[in-house]
Short mmCIF file of C-alpha atoms in Angstrom, two decimals:
data_model
loop_
_atom_site.label_atom_id
_atom_site.label_comp_id
_atom_site.label_asym_id
_atom_site.label_seq_id
_atom_site.Cartn_x
_atom_site.Cartn_y
_atom_site.Cartn_z
CA UNK Y 1 0.05 0.07 0.01
CA UNK Y 2 2.92 2.40 0.71
CA UNK Y 3 4.27 2.10 -2.74
CA UNK Y 4 0.80 2.12 -4.44
CA UNK Y 5 -0.69 5.09 -2.70
CA UNK Y 6 1.85 7.24 -0.81
CA UNK Y 7 4.83 7.18 -3.28
CA UNK Y 8 3.11 9.25 -6.06
CA UNK Y 9 1.75 11.52 -3.52
CA UNK Y 10 5.15 12.15 -1.70
CA UNK Y 11 6.67 12.44 -5.32
CA UNK Y 12 4.35 15.31 -6.14
CA UNK Y 13 5.42 17.33 -3.10
CA UNK Y 14 8.91 16.31 -2.54
CA UNK Y 15 12.07 15.57 -4.38
CA UNK Y 16 13.77 12.67 -2.56
CA UNK Y 17 17.59 11.78 -2.52
CA UNK Y 18 18.71 8.45 -0.91
CA UNK Y 19 22.18 7.70 0.21
CA UNK Y 20 24.04 4.91 1.80
CA UNK Y 21 22.07 2.05 0.53
CA UNK Y 22 25.46 0.29 -0.11
CA UNK Y 23 25.46 -0.36 3.71
CA UNK Y 24 22.58 -2.89 3.31
CA UNK Y 25 24.24 -4.94 0.56
CA UNK Y 26 26.23 -7.24 2.90
CA UNK Y 27 23.33 -7.58 5.47
CA UNK Y 28 20.78 -10.26 5.94
CA UNK Y 29 17.38 -9.51 7.42
CA UNK Y 30 16.33 -8.96 10.03
CA UNK Y 31 17.84 -5.60 11.30
CA UNK Y 32 16.49 -2.49 13.27
CA UNK Y 33 16.40 0.64 11.31
CA UNK Y 34 16.84 3.42 13.84
CA UNK Y 35 15.93 6.66 12.75
CA UNK Y 36 15.25 10.36 13.68
CA UNK Y 37 11.64 11.58 13.72
CA UNK Y 38 10.49 15.02 12.69
CA UNK Y 39 7.29 14.38 10.67
CA UNK Y 40 4.62 11.94 9.96
CA UNK Y 41 6.04 11.83 6.37
CA UNK Y 42 9.03 10.07 7.77
CA UNK Y 43 7.51 6.73 7.72
CA UNK Y 44 6.42 6.63 4.04
CA UNK Y 45 9.59 8.43 2.85
CA UNK Y 46 11.83 6.08 4.84
CA UNK Y 47 9.90 2.84 3.60
CA UNK Y 48 10.12 4.00 -0.05
CA UNK Y 49 13.83 4.75 0.25
CA UNK Y 50 14.50 0.97 1.18
CA UNK Y 51 15.53 -1.27 -1.65
CA UNK Y 52 12.43 -3.63 -2.51
CA UNK Y 53 13.74 -6.63 -0.85
CA UNK Y 54 13.90 -4.76 2.41
CA UNK Y 55 10.75 -2.67 1.89
CA UNK Y 56 8.65 -5.76 1.30
CA UNK Y 57 9.54 -7.16 4.75
CA UNK Y 58 9.91 -4.15 7.09
CA UNK Y 59 7.48 -3.25 9.93
CA UNK Y 60 7.35 -0.01 11.97
CA UNK Y 61 7.08 0.47 15.65
CA UNK Y 62 4.20 3.10 16.19
CA UNK Y 63 3.43 5.01 19.40
CA UNK Y 64 0.55 2.95 21.10
CA UNK Y 65 -0.79 5.91 22.94
CA UNK Y 66 -1.05 7.86 19.73
CA UNK Y 67 -1.83 5.41 16.80
CA UNK Y 68 -3.58 2.81 18.70
CA UNK Y 69 -5.74 4.82 20.97
CA UNK Y 70 -8.69 4.84 18.47
CA UNK Y 71 -9.44 1.60 16.54
CA UNK Y 72 -9.93 3.16 13.04
CA UNK Y 73 -6.51 4.83 13.23
CA UNK Y 74 -4.94 1.55 14.50
CA UNK Y 75 -6.51 -0.33 11.55
CA UNK Y 76 -5.18 2.42 9.08
CA UNK Y 77 -1.67 2.61 10.09
CA UNK Y 78 -1.38 -1.24 10.60
CA UNK Y 79 -2.76 -1.67 7.04
CA UNK Y 80 -0.57 1.21 5.49
CA UNK Y 81 2.71 0.60 7.22
CA UNK Y 82 2.53 -2.79 8.95
CA UNK Y 83 2.90 -1.17 12.49
CA UNK Y 84 3.23 -2.79 15.83
CA UNK Y 85 2.46 -0.73 19.13
CA UNK Y 86 5.14 0.59 21.24
CA UNK Y 87 4.67 2.22 24.72
CA UNK Y 88 6.31 5.48 24.98
CA UNK Y 89 6.07 5.95 28.77
CA UNK Y 90 8.62 3.21 29.76
CA UNK Y 91 6.38 0.39 29.18
CA UNK Y 92 8.11 -0.96 26.27
CA UNK Y 93 6.22 -3.73 24.46
CA UNK Y 94 3.24 -5.44 26.18
CA UNK Y 95 2.99 -9.15 25.96
CA UNK Y 96 0.93 -9.28 22.71
CA UNK Y 97 3.30 -6.90 21.00
CA UNK Y 98 6.35 -8.90 22.37
CA UNK Y 99 5.02 -12.14 20.87
CA UNK Y 100 4.09 -10.32 17.54
CA UNK Y 101 7.58 -8.89 17.40
CA UNK Y 102 9.14 -12.34 18.02
CA UNK Y 103 7.14 -13.77 15.36
CA UNK Y 104 8.15 -11.07 12.95
CA UNK Y 105 11.84 -11.47 13.71
CA UNK Y 106 11.53 -15.22 13.37
CA UNK Y 107 10.10 -14.64 9.94
CA UNK Y 108 12.95 -12.28 9.13
CA UNK Y 109 10.96 -9.29 9.21
CA UNK Y 110 13.01 -5.97 10.00
CA UNK Y 111 11.65 -3.11 12.11
CA UNK Y 112 11.88 0.62 11.89
CA UNK Y 113 12.23 2.35 15.35
CA UNK Y 114 12.23 6.23 15.97
CA UNK Y 115 14.94 6.59 18.56
CA UNK Y 116 13.45 9.75 20.20
CA UNK Y 117 10.15 8.12 20.88
CA UNK Y 118 8.20 11.22 19.51
CA UNK Y 119 8.30 13.66 16.75
CA UNK Y 120 10.65 16.63 16.84
CA UNK Y 121 8.85 20.15 17.33
CA UNK Y 122 11.59 22.04 15.59
CA UNK Y 123 13.33 19.62 13.34
CA UNK Y 124 16.19 18.94 15.67
CA UNK Y 125 16.98 15.57 17.02
CA UNK Y 126 15.99 15.11 20.80
CA UNK Y 127 17.52 12.93 23.34
CA UNK Y 128 17.63 9.41 22.02
CA UNK Y 129 15.90 6.64 24.11
CA UNK Y 130 17.84 3.47 24.58
CA UNK Y 131 15.03 0.96 23.69
CA UNK Y 132 16.46 0.35 20.29
CA UNK Y 133 19.71 -0.71 21.79
CA UNK Y 134 17.89 -3.13 24.13
CA UNK Y 135 15.85 -4.52 21.24
CA UNK Y 136 19.11 -5.05 19.15
CA UNK Y 137 20.97 -6.71 22.02
CA UNK Y 138 18.04 -8.96 23.13
CA UNK Y 139 17.29 -10.20 19.58
CA UNK Y 140 20.73 -10.07 18.19
CA UNK Y 141 19.93 -7.54 15.43
CA UNK Y 142 22.21 -5.04 13.75
CA UNK Y 143 21.21 -1.41 13.99
CA UNK Y 144 21.21 0.55 10.78
CA UNK Y 145 21.06 4.31 11.50
CA UNK Y 146 18.98 6.34 9.28
CA UNK Y 147 18.72 10.14 8.77
CA UNK Y 148 15.88 11.78 7.29
CA UNK Y 149 16.17 15.53 6.28
CA UNK Y 150 13.65 17.86 5.01
CA UNK Y 151 10.41 16.18 6.13
CA UNK Y 152 9.99 18.64 9.02
CA UNK Y 153 9.77 21.54 6.61
CA UNK Y 154 7.53 19.51 4.22
CA UNK Y 155 5.10 18.32 6.89
CA UNK Y 156 5.67 19.78 10.39
CA UNK Y 157 3.80 18.78 13.53
CA UNK Y 158 0.24 20.02 13.43
CA UNK Y 159 0.02 19.93 9.62
CA UNK Y 160 -2.27 17.12 8.20
CA UNK Y 161 -0.51 16.89 4.84
CA UNK Y 162 2.23 18.46 2.82
CA UNK Y 163 1.98 21.66 0.71
CA UNK Y 164 4.44 22.42 -2.23
CA UNK Y 165 6.65 25.47 -1.62
CA UNK Y 166 5.39 26.81 -4.85
CA UNK Y 167 3.61 25.50 -8.03
CA UNK Y 168 6.73 24.62 -9.71
CA UNK Y 169 9.02 23.45 -6.82
CA UNK Y 170 9.08 20.48 -4.43
CA UNK Y 171 10.47 20.18 -1.09
CA UNK Y 172 14.09 18.68 -1.04
CA UNK Y 173 14.16 15.49 1.19
CA UNK Y 174 17.10 13.22 1.88
CA UNK Y 175 17.44 9.83 3.38
CA UNK Y 176 20.82 8.42 4.44
CA UNK Y 177 21.69 4.92 5.77
CA UNK Y 178 24.62 4.40 7.88
CA UNK Y 179 26.93 1.63 8.47
CA UNK Y 180 25.66 -1.14 10.83
CA UNK Y 181 26.16 -0.79 14.61
CA UNK Y 182 26.38 -4.11 16.50
CA UNK Y 183 25.05 -4.34 20.11
CA UNK Y 184 25.35 -7.15 22.41
CA UNK Y 185 23.97 -7.72 25.91
CA UNK Y 186 27.41 -6.79 27.39
CA UNK Y 187 27.40 -3.29 25.58
CA UNK Y 188 26.24 -0.18 27.41
CA UNK Y 189 22.89 0.82 25.78
CA UNK Y 190 23.75 4.40 26.24
CA UNK Y 191 27.03 4.06 24.35
CA UNK Y 192 25.20 2.15 21.50
CA UNK Y 193 22.81 5.01 21.06
CA UNK Y 194 25.66 7.55 21.19
CA UNK Y 195 26.96 5.80 18.03
CA UNK Y 196 23.40 6.49 16.49
CA UNK Y 197 23.50 10.11 17.60
CA UNK Y 198 27.03 10.82 16.31
CA UNK Y 199 25.79 9.38 12.93
CA UNK Y 200 23.00 11.71 12.93
CA UNK Y 201 25.21 14.66 13.83
CA UNK Y 202 27.66 13.70 11.12
CA UNK Y 203 24.68 14.07 8.53
CA UNK Y 204 24.25 17.69 9.71
CA UNK Y 205 21.50 17.13 12.31
CA UNK Y 206 21.27 19.27 15.40
CA UNK Y 207 21.37 16.56 18.24
CA UNK Y 208 20.98 16.45 21.96
CA UNK Y 209 23.58 14.43 23.86
CA UNK Y 210 22.31 12.38 26.87
CA UNK Y 211 23.63 13.68 30.07
CA UNK Y 212 23.21 10.21 31.55
CA UNK Y 213 26.11 9.13 29.18
CA UNK Y 214 28.53 11.56 30.70
CA UNK Y 215 27.70 10.51 34.26
CA UNK Y 216 28.01 6.81 33.33
CA UNK Y 217 31.43 7.32 31.60
CA UNK Y 218 32.63 9.35 34.79
CA UNK Y 219 31.41 6.57 36.94
CA UNK Y 220 33.27 4.00 34.93
CA UNK Y 221 36.48 5.99 34.73
CA UNK Y 222 36.26 6.46 38.66
CA UNK Y 223 35.87 2.81 39.09
CA UNK Y 224 38.60 1.93 36.59
CA UNK Y 225 41.10 4.39 38.57
CA UNK Y 226 40.13 2.84 41.80
CA UNK Y 227 40.83 -0.61 40.62
CA UNK Y 228 44.06 0.51 39.05
CA UNK Y 229 45.16 2.10 42.35
CA UNK Y 230 44.17 -0.97 44.25
CA UNK Y 231 46.19 -3.18 42.03
CA UNK Y 232 49.16 -0.77 42.23
CA UNK Y 233 48.97 -0.73 46.02
CA UNK Y 234 49.03 -4.61 46.11
CA UNK Y 235 52.13 -4.89 44.04
CA UNK Y 236 53.86 -2.34 46.26
CA UNK Y 237 52.99 -4.20 49.33
#
């Protein structure tokens, strides 16, 4: 449905440029596509930017409190984008959604996750949540970072649909895929998401570093220094 309905509509309003698809060439499904989120246009734009073999088997994690609060909206987004509900208030996935996700992964479906958990109000990238890193480590999935630019201007928060800048011009939109990031249960989830943030920043996005990461790094440095001092003291004795 995305290709049949949304692609010609988006193409009418936007000129899309896709970069970094070569990073997908050596990967096998499933993967986590972890992206910034600035517009409701992000999902159809991102899905349409995937190579066909990926697009056909990629679902989207959608905010349960927004898209699943009303049945007609839940049915619409599920049919259009193959969504699964994701709680944004610390609840993660409920039992039904977890079972559904497990089946999707077992069937080699990939998943789009918006790292901020909500849309940006001004187009910048907010603090990244760590749920994507936890999912990647839990299910052994590589993270493919994705940066989408231009959608906020084309369809900002509060606008129901896109408008052309003028009769003869379209909004420039770009989608950039990054090199895969591997996450294991032993990895610090904040460090994993910092790699995603740095990728987004390298693409020109204004990002928000997570203050918890600096505190965790300082705590680790302190622990390492204490351990080193303890080891040195033992040798001297």
